Coordinates of C-alpha atoms and ligand atoms in Angstrom, one line a residue:
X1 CA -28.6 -1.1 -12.2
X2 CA -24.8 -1.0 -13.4
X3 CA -22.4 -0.9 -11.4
X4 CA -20.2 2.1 -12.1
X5 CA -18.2 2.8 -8.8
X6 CA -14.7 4.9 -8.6
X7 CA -12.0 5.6 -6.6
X8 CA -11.5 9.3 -5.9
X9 CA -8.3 10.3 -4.2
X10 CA -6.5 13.7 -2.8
X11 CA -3.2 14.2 -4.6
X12 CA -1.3 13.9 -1.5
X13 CA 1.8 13.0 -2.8
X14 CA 1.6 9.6 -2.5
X15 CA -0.5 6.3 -2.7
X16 CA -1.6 5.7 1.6
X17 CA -1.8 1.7 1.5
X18 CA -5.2 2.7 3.2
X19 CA -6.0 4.6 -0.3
X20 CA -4.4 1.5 -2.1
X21 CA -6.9 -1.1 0.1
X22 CA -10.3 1.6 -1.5
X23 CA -9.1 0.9 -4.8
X24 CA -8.4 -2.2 -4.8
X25 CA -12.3 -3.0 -3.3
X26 CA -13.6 -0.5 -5.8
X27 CA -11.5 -2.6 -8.3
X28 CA -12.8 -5.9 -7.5
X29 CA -16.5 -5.0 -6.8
X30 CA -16.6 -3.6 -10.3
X31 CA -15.0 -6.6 -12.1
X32 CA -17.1 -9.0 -10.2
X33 CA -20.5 -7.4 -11.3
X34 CA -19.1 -6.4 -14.9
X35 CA -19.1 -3.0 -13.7
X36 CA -17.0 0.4 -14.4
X37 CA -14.1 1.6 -11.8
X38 CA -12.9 5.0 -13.0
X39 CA -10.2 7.2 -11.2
X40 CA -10.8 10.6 -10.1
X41 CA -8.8 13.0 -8.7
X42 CA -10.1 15.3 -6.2
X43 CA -8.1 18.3 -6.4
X44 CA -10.3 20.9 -5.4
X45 CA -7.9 22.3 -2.3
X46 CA -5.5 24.0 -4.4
X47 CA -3.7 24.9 -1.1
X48 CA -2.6 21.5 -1.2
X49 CA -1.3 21.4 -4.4
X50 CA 1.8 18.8 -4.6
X51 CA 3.7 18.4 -7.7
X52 CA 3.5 15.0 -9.5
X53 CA 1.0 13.8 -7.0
X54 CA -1.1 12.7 -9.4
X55 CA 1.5 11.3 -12.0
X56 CA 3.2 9.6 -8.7
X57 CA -0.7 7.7 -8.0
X58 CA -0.8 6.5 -11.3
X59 CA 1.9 4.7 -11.0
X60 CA 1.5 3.1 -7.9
X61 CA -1.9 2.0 -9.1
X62 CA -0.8 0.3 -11.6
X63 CA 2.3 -1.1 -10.5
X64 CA -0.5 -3.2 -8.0
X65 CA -2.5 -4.0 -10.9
X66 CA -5.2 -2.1 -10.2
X67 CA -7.5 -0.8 -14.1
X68 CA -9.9 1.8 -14.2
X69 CA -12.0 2.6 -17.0
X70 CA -12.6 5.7 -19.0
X71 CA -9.9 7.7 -19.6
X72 CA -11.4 10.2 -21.9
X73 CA -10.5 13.6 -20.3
X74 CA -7.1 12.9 -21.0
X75 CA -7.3 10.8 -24.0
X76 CA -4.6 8.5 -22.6
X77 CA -4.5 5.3 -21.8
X78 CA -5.1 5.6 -18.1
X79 CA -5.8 9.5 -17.5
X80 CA -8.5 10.1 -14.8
X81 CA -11.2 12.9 -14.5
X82 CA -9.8 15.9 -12.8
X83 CA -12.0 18.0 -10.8
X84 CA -9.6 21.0 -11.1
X85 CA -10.7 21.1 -14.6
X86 CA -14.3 21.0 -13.8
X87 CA -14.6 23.7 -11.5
X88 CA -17.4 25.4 -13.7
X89 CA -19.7 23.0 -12.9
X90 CA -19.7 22.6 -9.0
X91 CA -20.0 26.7 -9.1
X92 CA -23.5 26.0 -11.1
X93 CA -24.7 23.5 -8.8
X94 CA -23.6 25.5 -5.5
X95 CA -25.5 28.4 -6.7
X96 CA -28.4 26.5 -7.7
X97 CA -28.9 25.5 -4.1
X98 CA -28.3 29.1 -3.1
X99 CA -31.5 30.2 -5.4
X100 CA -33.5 27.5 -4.4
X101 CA -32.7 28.6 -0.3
X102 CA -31.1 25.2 0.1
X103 CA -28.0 27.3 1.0
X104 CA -26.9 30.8 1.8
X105 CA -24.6 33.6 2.1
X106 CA -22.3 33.7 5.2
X107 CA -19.4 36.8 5.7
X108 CA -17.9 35.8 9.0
X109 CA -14.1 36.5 9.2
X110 CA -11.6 34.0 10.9
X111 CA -11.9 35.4 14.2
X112 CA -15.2 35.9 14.0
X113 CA -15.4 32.2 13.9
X114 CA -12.9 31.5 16.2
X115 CA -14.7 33.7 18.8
X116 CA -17.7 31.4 18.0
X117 CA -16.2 28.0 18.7
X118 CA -14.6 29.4 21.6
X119 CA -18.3 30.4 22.9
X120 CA -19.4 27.1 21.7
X121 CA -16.6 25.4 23.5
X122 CA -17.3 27.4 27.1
X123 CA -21.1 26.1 26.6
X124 CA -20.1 22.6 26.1
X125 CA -22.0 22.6 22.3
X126 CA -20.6 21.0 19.6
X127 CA -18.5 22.9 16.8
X128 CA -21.6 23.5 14.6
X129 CA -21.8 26.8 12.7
X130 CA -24.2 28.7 14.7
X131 CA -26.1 29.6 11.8
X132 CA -29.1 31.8 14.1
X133 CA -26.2 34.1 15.5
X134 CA -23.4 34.3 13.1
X135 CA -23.6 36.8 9.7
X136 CA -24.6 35.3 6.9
X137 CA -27.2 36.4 4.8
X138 CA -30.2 34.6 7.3
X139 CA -29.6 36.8 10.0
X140 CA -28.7 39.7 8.0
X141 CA -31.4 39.6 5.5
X142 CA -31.6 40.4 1.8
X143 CA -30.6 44.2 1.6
X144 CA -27.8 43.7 3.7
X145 CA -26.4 40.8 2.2
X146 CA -26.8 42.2 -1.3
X147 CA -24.9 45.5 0.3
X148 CA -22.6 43.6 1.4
X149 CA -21.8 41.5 -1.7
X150 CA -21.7 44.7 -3.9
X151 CA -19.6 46.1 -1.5
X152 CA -17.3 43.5 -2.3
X153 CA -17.5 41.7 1.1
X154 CA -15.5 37.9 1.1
X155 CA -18.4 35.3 1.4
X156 CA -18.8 31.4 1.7
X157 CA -21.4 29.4 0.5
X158 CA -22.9 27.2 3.2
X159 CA -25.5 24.4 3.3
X160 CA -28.5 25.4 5.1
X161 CA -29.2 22.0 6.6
X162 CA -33.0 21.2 8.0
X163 CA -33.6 22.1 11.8
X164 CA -35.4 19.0 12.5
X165 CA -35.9 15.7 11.2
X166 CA -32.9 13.1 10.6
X167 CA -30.9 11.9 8.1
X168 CA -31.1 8.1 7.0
X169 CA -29.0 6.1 4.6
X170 CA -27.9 2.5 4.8
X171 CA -24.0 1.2 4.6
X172 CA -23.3 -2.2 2.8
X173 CA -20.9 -3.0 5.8
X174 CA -22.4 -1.3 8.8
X175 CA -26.5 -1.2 8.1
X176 CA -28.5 1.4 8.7
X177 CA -27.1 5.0 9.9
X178 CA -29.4 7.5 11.0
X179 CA -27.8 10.7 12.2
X180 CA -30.4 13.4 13.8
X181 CA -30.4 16.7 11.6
X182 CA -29.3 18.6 14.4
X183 CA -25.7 17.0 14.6
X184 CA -25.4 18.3 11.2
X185 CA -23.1 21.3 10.2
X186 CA -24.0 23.5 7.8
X187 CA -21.0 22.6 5.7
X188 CA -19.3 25.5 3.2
X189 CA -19.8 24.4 -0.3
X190 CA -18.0 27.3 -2.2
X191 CA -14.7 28.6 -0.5
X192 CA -14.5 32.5 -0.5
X193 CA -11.8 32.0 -3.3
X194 CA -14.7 30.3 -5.3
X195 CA -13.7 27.2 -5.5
X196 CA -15.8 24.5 -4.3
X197 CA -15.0 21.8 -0.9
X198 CA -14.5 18.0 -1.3
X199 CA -18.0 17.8 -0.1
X200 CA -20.2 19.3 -3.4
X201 CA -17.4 18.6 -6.1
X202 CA -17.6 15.0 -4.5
X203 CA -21.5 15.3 -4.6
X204 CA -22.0 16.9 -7.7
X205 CA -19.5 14.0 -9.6
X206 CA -20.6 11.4 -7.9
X207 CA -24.4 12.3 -9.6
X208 CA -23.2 13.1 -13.4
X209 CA -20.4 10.2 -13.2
X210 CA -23.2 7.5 -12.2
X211 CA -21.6 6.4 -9.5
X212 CA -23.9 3.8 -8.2
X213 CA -22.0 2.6 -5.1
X214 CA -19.5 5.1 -2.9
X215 CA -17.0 2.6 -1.5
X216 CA -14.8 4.6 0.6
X217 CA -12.7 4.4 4.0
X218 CA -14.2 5.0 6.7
X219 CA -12.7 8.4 7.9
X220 CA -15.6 9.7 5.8
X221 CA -18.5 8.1 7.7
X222 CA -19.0 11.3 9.3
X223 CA -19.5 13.3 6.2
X224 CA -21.8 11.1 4.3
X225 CA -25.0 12.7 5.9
X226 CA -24.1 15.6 4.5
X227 CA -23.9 14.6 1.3
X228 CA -27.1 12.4 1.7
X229 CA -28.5 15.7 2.0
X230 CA -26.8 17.3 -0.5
X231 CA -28.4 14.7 -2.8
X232 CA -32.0 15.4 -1.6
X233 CA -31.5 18.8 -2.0
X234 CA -30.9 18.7 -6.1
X235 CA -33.4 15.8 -6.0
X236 CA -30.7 13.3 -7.4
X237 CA -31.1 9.1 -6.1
X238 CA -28.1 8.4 -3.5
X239 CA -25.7 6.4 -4.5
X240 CA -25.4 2.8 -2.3
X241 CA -22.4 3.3 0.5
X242 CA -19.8 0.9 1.7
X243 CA -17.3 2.4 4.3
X244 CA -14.1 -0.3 4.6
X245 CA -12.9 -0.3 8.5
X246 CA -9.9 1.9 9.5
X247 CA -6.3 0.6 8.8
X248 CA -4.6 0.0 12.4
X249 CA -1.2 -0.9 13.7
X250 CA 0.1 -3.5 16.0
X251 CA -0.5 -1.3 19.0
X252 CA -4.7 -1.0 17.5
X253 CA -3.7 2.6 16.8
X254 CA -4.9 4.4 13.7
X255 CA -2.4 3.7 10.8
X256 CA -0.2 7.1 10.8
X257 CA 2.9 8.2 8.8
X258 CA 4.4 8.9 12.2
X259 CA 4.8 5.4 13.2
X260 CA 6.3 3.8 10.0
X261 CA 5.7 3.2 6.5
X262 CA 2.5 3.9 4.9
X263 CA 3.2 4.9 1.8
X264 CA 2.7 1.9 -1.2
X265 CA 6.4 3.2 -2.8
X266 CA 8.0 2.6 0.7
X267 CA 7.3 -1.5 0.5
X268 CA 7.8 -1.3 -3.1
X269 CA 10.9 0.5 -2.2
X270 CA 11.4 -2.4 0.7
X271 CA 11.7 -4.8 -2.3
X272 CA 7.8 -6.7 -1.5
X273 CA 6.2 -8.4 -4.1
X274 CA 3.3 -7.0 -5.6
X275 CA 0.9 -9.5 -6.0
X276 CA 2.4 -10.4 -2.2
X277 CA 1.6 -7.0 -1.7
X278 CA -2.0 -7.0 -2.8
X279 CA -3.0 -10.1 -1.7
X280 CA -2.2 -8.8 1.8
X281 CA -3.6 -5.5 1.2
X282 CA -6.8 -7.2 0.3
X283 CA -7.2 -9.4 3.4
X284 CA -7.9 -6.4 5.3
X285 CA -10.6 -5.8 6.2
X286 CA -12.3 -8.8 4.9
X287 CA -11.4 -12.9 4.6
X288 CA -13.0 -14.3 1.1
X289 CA -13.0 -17.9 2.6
X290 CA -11.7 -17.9 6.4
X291 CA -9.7 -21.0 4.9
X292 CA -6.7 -20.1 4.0
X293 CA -4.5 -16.5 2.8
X294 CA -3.0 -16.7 -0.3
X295 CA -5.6 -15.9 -3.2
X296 CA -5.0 -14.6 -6.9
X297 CA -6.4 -11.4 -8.6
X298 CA -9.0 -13.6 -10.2
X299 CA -9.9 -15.4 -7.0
X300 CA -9.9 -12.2 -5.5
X301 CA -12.6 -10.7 -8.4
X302 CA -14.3 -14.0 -7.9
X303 CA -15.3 -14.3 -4.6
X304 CA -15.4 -10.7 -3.7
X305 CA -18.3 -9.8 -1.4
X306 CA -19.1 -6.2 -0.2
X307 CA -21.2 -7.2 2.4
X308 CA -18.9 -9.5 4.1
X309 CA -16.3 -6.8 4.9
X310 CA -15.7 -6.2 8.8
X311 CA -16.7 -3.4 10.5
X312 CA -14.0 -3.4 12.9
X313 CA -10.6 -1.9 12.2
X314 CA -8.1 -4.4 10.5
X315 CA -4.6 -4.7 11.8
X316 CA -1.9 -4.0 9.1
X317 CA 0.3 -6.9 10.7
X318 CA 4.2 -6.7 9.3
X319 CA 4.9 -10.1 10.7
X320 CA 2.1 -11.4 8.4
X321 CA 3.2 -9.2 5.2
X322 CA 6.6 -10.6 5.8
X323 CA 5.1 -14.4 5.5
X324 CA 3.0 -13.3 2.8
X325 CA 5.9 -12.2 1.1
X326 CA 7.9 -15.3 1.5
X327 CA 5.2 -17.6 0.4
X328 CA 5.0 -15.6 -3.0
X329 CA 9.2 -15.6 -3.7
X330 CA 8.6 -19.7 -2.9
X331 CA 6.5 -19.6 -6.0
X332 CA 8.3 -17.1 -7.7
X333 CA 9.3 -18.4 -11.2
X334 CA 13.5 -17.9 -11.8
X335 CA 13.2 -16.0 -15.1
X336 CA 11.1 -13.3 -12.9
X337 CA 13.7 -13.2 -10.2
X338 CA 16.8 -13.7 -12.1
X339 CA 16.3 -9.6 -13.2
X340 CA 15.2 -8.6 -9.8
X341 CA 18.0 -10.5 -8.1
X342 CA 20.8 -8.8 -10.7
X343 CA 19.6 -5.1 -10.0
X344 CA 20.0 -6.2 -6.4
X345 CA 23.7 -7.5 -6.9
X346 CA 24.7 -4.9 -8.6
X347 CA 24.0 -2.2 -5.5
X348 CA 26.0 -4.4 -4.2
X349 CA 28.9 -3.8 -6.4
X350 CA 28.0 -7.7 -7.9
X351 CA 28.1 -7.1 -11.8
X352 CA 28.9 -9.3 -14.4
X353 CA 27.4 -12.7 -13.7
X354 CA 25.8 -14.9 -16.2
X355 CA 21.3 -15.3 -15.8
X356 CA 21.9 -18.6 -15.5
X357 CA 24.4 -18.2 -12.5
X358 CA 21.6 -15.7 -10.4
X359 CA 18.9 -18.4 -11.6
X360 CA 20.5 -21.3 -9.1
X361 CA 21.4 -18.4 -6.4
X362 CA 17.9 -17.8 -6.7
X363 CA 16.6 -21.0 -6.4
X364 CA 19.0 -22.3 -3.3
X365 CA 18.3 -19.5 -1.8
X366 CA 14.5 -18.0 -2.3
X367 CA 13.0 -20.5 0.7
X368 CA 15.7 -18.9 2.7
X369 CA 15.2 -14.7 2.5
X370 CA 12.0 -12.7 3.4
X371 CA 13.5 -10.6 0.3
X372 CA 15.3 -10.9 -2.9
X373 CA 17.5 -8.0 -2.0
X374 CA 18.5 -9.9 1.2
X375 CA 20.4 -12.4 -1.1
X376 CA 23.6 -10.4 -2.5
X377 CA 24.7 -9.7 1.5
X378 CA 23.8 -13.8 2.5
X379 CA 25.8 -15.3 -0.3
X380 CA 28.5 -12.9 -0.3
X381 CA 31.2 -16.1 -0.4
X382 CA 29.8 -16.6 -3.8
X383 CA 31.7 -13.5 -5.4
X384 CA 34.6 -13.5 -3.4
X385 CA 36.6 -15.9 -1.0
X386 CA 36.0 -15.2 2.5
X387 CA 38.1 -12.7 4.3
X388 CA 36.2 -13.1 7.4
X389 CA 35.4 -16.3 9.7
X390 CA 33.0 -16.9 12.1
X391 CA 34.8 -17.1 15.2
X392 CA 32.8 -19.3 17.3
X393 CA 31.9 -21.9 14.6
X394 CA 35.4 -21.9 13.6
X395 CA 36.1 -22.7 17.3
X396 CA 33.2 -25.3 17.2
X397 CA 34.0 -27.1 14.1
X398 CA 38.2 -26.7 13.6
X399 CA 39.9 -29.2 15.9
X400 CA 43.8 -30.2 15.7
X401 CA 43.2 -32.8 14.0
X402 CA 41.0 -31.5 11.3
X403 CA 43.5 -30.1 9.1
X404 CA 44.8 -33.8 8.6
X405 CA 41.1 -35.0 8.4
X406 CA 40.2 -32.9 5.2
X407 CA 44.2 -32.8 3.0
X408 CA 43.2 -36.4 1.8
X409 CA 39.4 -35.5 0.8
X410 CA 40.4 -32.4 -1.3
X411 CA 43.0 -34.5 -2.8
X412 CA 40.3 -36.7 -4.5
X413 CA 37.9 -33.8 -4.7
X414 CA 41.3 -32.1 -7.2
X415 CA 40.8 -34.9 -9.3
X416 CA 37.4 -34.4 -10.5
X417 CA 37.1 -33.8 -14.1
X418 CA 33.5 -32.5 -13.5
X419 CA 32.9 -30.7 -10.2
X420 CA 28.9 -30.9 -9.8
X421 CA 26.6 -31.2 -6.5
X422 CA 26.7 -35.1 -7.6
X423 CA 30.1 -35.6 -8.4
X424 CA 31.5 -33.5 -5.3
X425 CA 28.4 -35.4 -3.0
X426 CA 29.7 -39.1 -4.2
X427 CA 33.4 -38.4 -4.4
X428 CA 32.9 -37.4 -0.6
X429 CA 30.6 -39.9 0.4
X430 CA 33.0 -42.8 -1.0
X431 CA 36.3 -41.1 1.0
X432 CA 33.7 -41.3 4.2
X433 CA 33.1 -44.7 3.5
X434 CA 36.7 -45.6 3.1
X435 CA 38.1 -43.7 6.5
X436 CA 35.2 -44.8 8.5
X437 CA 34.6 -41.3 9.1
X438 CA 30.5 -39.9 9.3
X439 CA 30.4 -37.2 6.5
X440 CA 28.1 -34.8 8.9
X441 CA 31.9 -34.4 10.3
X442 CA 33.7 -33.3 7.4
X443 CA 30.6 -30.5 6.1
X444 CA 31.2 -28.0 9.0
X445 CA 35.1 -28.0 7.9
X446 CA 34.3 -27.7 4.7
X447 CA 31.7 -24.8 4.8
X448 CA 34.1 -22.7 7.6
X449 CA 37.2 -23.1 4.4
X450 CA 34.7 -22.1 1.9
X451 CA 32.3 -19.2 3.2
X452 CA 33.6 -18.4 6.8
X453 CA 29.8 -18.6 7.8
X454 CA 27.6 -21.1 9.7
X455 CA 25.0 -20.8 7.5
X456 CA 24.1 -21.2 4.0
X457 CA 22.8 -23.4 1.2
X458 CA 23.6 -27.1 1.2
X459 CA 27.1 -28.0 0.8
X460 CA 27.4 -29.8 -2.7
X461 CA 25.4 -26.9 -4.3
X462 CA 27.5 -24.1 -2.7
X463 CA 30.9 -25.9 -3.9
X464 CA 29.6 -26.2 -7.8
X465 CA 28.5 -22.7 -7.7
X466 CA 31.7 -21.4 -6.4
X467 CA 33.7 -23.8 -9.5
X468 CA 36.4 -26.5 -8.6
X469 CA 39.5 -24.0 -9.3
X470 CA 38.2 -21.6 -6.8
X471 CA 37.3 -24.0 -4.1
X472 CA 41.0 -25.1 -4.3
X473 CA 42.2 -21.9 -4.1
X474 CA 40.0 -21.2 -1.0
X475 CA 41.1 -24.6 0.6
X476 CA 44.8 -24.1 0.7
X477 CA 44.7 -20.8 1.3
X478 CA 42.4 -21.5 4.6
X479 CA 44.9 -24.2 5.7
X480 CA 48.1 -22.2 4.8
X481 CA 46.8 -19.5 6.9
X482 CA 46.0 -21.8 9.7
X483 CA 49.5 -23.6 9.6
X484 CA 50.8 -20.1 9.9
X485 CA 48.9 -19.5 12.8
X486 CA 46.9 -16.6 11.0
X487 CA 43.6 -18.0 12.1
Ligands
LIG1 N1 -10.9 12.7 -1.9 C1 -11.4 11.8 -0.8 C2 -10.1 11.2 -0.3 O1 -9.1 11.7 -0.5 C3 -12.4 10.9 -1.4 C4 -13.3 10.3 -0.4 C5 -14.4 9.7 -1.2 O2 -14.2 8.6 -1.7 O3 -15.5 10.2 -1.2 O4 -10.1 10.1 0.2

C-alpha cells in the first residue's frame, strides 16, 4: 500500500505548536516509507473565516521545514487543496447517503434543541440527538417532510447511525477502540446553509485523496467512530489511524492559549531556533532512541516509528526548550548568526558594525545566552563606555590602593603596538610577574574600568574587541572620575 498521509488543519489564524507537532509526524512518517504528505485546508465553517489564515500556516510550515507534496489546485509551489473550493462534492456524497436512508432530514429549530438537551440533561442521558422524538423526516414521515421541504422549511442533514451493534477500528498508538453504537450521535453532515461539517468533507477527502493513514491529535479520538461509520456507509476501506497524545503544560493541564504561548510565530517571534524548535517539537510525544535529545531532520525521518508514540499526554516543558535552544546556538555556525545577531543590534539602536566584529561577539558570547537577541543588552560595554557601575562589585573589587596597583599596568599596556587577547594576556602576565602581584587581582579592576559589570566574556577578548584607543580612554576616565570622588 502507499503511504499517502496529510495534514489537514482549520485556518485558525495561526500554526498551534500542537498543529505544528501533526505535521511534523505526518511529515516524517511519509518520508520514512517514501510516501506522500499533502496539506489541506479544512475550511468548511465559513463562520470562522480569518483572513490570511491560510497564507499565515504556510509560512510557519515552512519556516520549520516541514514539505508537502502536490500542489496542483493552486499550481504553486506549495498551494494546498481547499475544501472551500470543493464544496460540490461533499453535497453529492451527503445526499447520496440520504437516498440510500444512511441519513435523513431533520427541521428542529435552536430551541427546539435546546429544550431537548435540557430534557436530556434532567434524565441524566447523554447529549445525543434524540433521533425517535425530535422532527426530522423519521418521525415525520415522507409526505410531511416533502411538505415541509417545499414549503421551504430550514433542514440539516444528519447521520442515521445503527441502533445496535458497535463500532471497531484499531489506533497505531492506542490499539483497538471499540465504541458501542449507541454512544454514537447522529452527527449533521450538511449545515442548513448547505455547507457540509468537518466530519463528511473530512470523510469524503480523506477517500478520493487516498489517504492511507489519518495521523491526527488526539482531540479527535472521539469523532473517529463516526467517521468509521461514515466509511462503511459509502462502502469505502478506512484509512489506518494514529491519534498523537495531547500537548500539556507544567501544571499537566491541557495546552491552552490562556496560559502562554502556543502559537509557532510567538517562539519564532521569542527568537528560538528552528531546527531547536523542531527537534523539541518532535520529542513530544515520542523518544526515537531514549538515549539522548538532540536529533537531525534526517535522523528524525530515519528512525521514525508510529507505533512507538506514547499514549499519555506529553509535557511541553519551557525549561527543556530553553536547553534545547542553547545546545543548538553552541553549534550554530557564525556566518548564520552573524545576520541574526545584527537585526538584533540594530533594535537596539546598534548599527554600523563590521560582520566580522558580530562574528567574535557571537562566538564569546553564544555558550553564554539562551538567545541571540539576549546579546546586544549583555555586551552593551561593547558600543559604548560604561556610564553605569555595579555598585557592589565596585565595592568588592576597588580598594585604596588599587588605583596605584593598575597606573603602572596600563602604562605598558599604552605601549602595545598591537593590542590582541595575546599581546594584552602576556604584557599583563609579565607586569604580574615583575610586581609579585597574582593577575586574578588585577582582572576584577580591570573589568569594573572597562564594562562596569561583574560579568562578561574573558578579559583579553573583551579588551581587543573594545580596541587599545578606547580602553585608554575608558581607563583614565574611570580613575579621573574616582580621584574626583565621582564614583
Ligand atoms: N481540521 C481538523 C483540525 O483542525 C483536522 C482533524 C483531522 O486531521 O482529521 O485539526
Amino acid at each position: 500500500m502507499d503511504v499517502r498521509v496529510r495534514f489537514a488543519p482549520s485556518p485558525t489564524g495561526y500554526l498551534h505548536v500542537g498543529g505544528l507537532r501533526t505535521a511534523l509526524y505526518n511529515y516524517l512518517f511519509a518520508r520514512k516509507h517514501g510516501g506522500k504528505c499533502i496539506l489541506r485546508i479544512e475550511d468548511t465553517d465559513r463562520t470562522r473565516f480569518v483572513e490570511n489564515a491560510t497564507e499565515n500556516l504556510i509560512e510557519n510550515l515552512r519556516w520549520a521545514g516541514i514539505e508537502f507534496d502536490e500542489s496542483l489546485e493552486k499550481g504553486g509551489e506549495f498551494g494546498p487543496y481547499v475544501q472551500s473550493e470543493r464544496f460540490d462534492l461533499y453535497t453529492k456524497y451527503g445526499l447520496e447517503l440520504l437516498e440510500k436512508g444512511l441519513a435523513y432530514y431533520a427541521f428542529d429549530t435552536s430551541e427546539e434543541l435546546e429544550a431537548m438537551r435540557q430534557r436530556l440533561q434532567e434524565e441524566g442521558g447523554s447529549f445525543k440527538y434524540d433521533r425517535n422524538k425530535m422532527r426530522n423526516s423519521i418521525t415525520l414521515g415522507n409526505e410531511e417532510t416533502k411538505r415541509l421541504l417545499d414549503s421551504g422549511e430550514k433542514y440539516v442533514i444528519r447521520m442515521k447511525v445503527p441502533e445496535d451493534g458497535e463500532v471497531k477500528f484499531n489506533d497505531i498508538i492506542r490499539g483497538e477502540v471499540t465504541v458501542p453504537c449507541k454512544d454514537v450521535d447522529d452527527q449533521i453532515l450538511l449545515k442548513s446553509d448547505g455547507f457540509p461539517t468537518y466530519h463528511l468533507a473530512n470523510v469524503v477527502d480523506d477517500h478520493f485523496m487516498q489517504i492511507s493513514h489519518v495521523i491526527r491529535g488526539e482531540e479527535w479520538l472521539p469523532s473517529t467512530p463516526k467517521h468509521v461509520l461514515l466509511y462503511q456507509f459509502f462502502g469505502w476501506d478506512t484509512p489506518d489511524f494514529a491519534h498523537l497524545p495531547l500537548l500539556l503544560n507544567d501544571k499537566k493541564a491541557k495546552l491552552s492559549k490562556r496560559h502562554g504561548d502556543v502559537a509557532v510565530e510567538d517562539f519564532r517571534a521569542k527568537g528560538y531556533l528552528k531546527d531547536a524548535f523542531v527537534n523539541f517539537i518532535a520529542l513530544l510525544g515520542w523518544n526515537p532512541t531514549g538515549d539522548r535529545e538532540i536529533y537531525s531532520m534526517e535522523e528524525l525521518i530515519d528512525l521514525f516509528d508510529l507505533s512507538k508514540v506514547n499514549k499519555a499526554g506529553a509535557v511541553f516543558d519551557l525549561k527543556k526548550l530553553a536547553w534545547m535552544n542553547q545546545q543548538y546556538l553552541k553549534e550554530l555556525s557564525t556566518a548564520e548568526a552573524v545576520p541574526v545577531l545584527k537585526v538584533e543590534l540594530e533594535k537596539a539602536g546598534v548599527a554600523n558594525l563590521r560582520d566580522e566584529y558580530i562574528g567574535k561577539i557571537f562566538e564569546l558570547f553564544k555558550e553564554r545566552v539562551t538567545f541571540i537577541g539576549e546579546i546586544p543588552e549583555m555586551t552593551n560595554y561593547l558600543y559604548a563606555a560604561p556610564s553605569e557601575f555595579e555598585e557592589a562589585y565596585m565595592a568588592k573589587r576597588w580598594k585604596a590602593d588599587t588605583a596605584d596597583l593598575v597606573r603602572p599596568l596600563i602604562e605598558k599596556l599604552s605601549t602595545l603596538s598591537e593590542f590582541t587577547h595575546d599581546s594584552t594576556h602576556d604584557c599583563t602576565k609579565a607586569f604580574c610577574e615583575e610586581a609579585g602581584i597574582k593577575m586574578g587581582e588585577l582582572m576584577h579592576p580591570l573589568r569594573l574600568m572597562l564594562t562596569g559589570k561583574s560579568a562578561g566574556a574573558g578579559m583579553f577578548d573583551t579588551m581587543a574587541l573594545i580596541g587599545k584607543e578606547e580602553c585608554l580612554n575608558r581607563f583614565s576616565s574611570f580613575l579621573a572620575r574616582k580621584e574626583a570622588g565621582e564614583l
